[in-house]
Coordinates of C-alpha atoms in Angstrom, one line a residue:
M17 CA 2.4 51.2 0.8
A18 CA 2.8 47.8 2.3
H19 CA 5.8 45.8 1.4
K20 CA 6.0 42.1 0.8
I21 CA 7.2 40.0 3.7
L22 CA 10.0 37.7 2.6
E23 CA 10.3 34.1 3.7
T24 CA 13.7 34.8 5.2
Y25 CA 15.9 37.9 5.8
L26 CA 19.0 35.7 6.4
R27 CA 20.7 37.1 3.2
T28 CA 19.9 40.7 4.2
Y29 CA 21.4 40.3 7.7
R30 CA 24.4 38.3 6.4
R31 CA 25.2 41.0 3.9
Q32 CA 24.6 43.9 6.3
A33 CA 27.1 42.2 8.7
G34 CA 29.6 41.7 5.8
F35 CA 29.7 37.9 6.1
S36 CA 30.1 35.5 3.2
Q37 CA 28.0 32.4 3.0
K38 CA 31.1 30.3 3.7
E39 CA 31.8 32.3 6.9
I40 CA 28.3 31.7 8.2
A41 CA 28.6 28.0 7.3
Y42 CA 31.8 27.9 9.4
L43 CA 30.0 29.6 12.3
L44 CA 27.3 27.0 12.0
G45 CA 29.9 24.2 12.0
W46 CA 29.5 23.2 8.4
H47 CA 32.2 22.6 5.8
S48 CA 30.1 23.9 2.8
A49 CA 28.1 27.0 2.2
S50 CA 25.5 25.3 0.0
K51 CA 22.9 25.0 2.8
I52 CA 23.2 28.8 3.5
S53 CA 22.4 29.4 -0.1
R54 CA 19.4 27.1 0.1
F55 CA 18.1 28.8 3.2
E56 CA 18.5 32.2 1.6
H57 CA 16.6 31.1 -1.6
C58 CA 13.9 29.4 0.5
R59 CA 14.6 26.0 -0.9
I60 CA 14.9 24.5 2.6
T61 CA 13.9 25.7 6.1
P62 CA 16.5 25.5 8.8
N63 CA 15.9 23.3 11.8
L64 CA 15.4 24.8 15.2
Q65 CA 19.1 24.5 16.2
T66 CA 20.3 26.3 13.1
A67 CA 17.6 29.0 13.4
F68 CA 18.7 29.7 17.0
S69 CA 22.3 29.7 15.9
C70 CA 21.4 32.4 13.3
E71 CA 19.7 34.4 16.1
V72 CA 22.9 34.2 18.1
I73 CA 25.1 35.2 15.1
F74 CA 23.1 38.2 14.0
H75 CA 21.5 39.2 17.3
V76 CA 18.1 39.2 15.6
P77 CA 15.1 37.1 16.8
V78 CA 14.3 34.0 14.7
Q79 CA 10.8 35.4 14.1
Q80 CA 12.4 38.4 12.4
L81 CA 15.1 36.4 10.5
F82 CA 12.5 34.1 9.1
A83 CA 9.5 36.5 9.0
G84 CA 7.6 34.9 6.1
V85 CA 8.0 31.5 7.5
F86 CA 6.8 32.7 10.9
L87 CA 3.8 34.5 9.3
K88 CA 2.7 31.3 7.6
V89 CA 3.0 29.2 10.7
E90 CA 1.2 31.9 12.8
Q91 CA -1.7 32.0 10.3
K92 CA -2.0 28.2 10.1
T93 CA -1.8 27.8 13.8
N94 CA -4.4 30.5 14.5
R95 CA -6.8 28.9 12.0
R96 CA -6.4 25.6 13.8
A97 CA -7.0 27.3 17.2
Q98 CA -10.3 28.7 16.0
L99 CA -11.4 25.3 14.6
L100 CA -10.4 23.7 17.9
L101 CA -12.3 26.3 19.9
R102 CA -15.5 25.8 17.8
R103 CA -15.2 22.0 18.1
M104 CA -14.7 22.2 21.9
K105 CA -17.7 24.5 22.3
E106 CA -19.8 22.1 20.3
T107 CA -18.6 18.8 21.8
H108 CA -16.9 19.3 25.1
P109 CA -17.7 22.8 26.5
E110 CA -16.9 21.6 30.0
T111 CA -13.2 21.2 29.0
L112 CA -12.9 24.9 28.1
T113 CA -11.0 26.4 31.0
P114 CA -10.3 30.1 31.2
E115 CA -6.7 29.4 30.3
K116 CA -7.7 27.5 27.2
L117 CA -10.1 30.2 26.1
K118 CA -7.5 32.9 26.6
L119 CA -4.9 31.0 24.5
L120 CA -7.3 29.9 21.7
K121 CA -8.8 33.4 21.2

C-alpha cells in the first residue's frame, strides 16, 4: 500500500532528534520558533539557505526533508521539459544538441 508523501518531514526529523522548535530556530539564527511551525505546517516554504541549514542540522538531504515540495517541483519541471522538447523539435530542431536531448528526456 502506497503512503502519502508529505510536503515536509521537518517535524518528523526534528522530533526524532529530540529538538524543540525553539532549539531549531536558534540553530538557524532566529529568535522565534514561529517560522519553524509554519514550515512544519506547510504554510511557508523555506528559502534555499534555510533548507540547506536543515540538511546540515539533520544530516538528511533537502530532497528528503521536503519530499512533497520536491515532488511537485520535479513534476512541474518535467512537464515544462517535455513542452520545450516538443517546441524545439517543431521550431528549431537544429538547436537540439545531444546534451539537450539527454537532459530534456
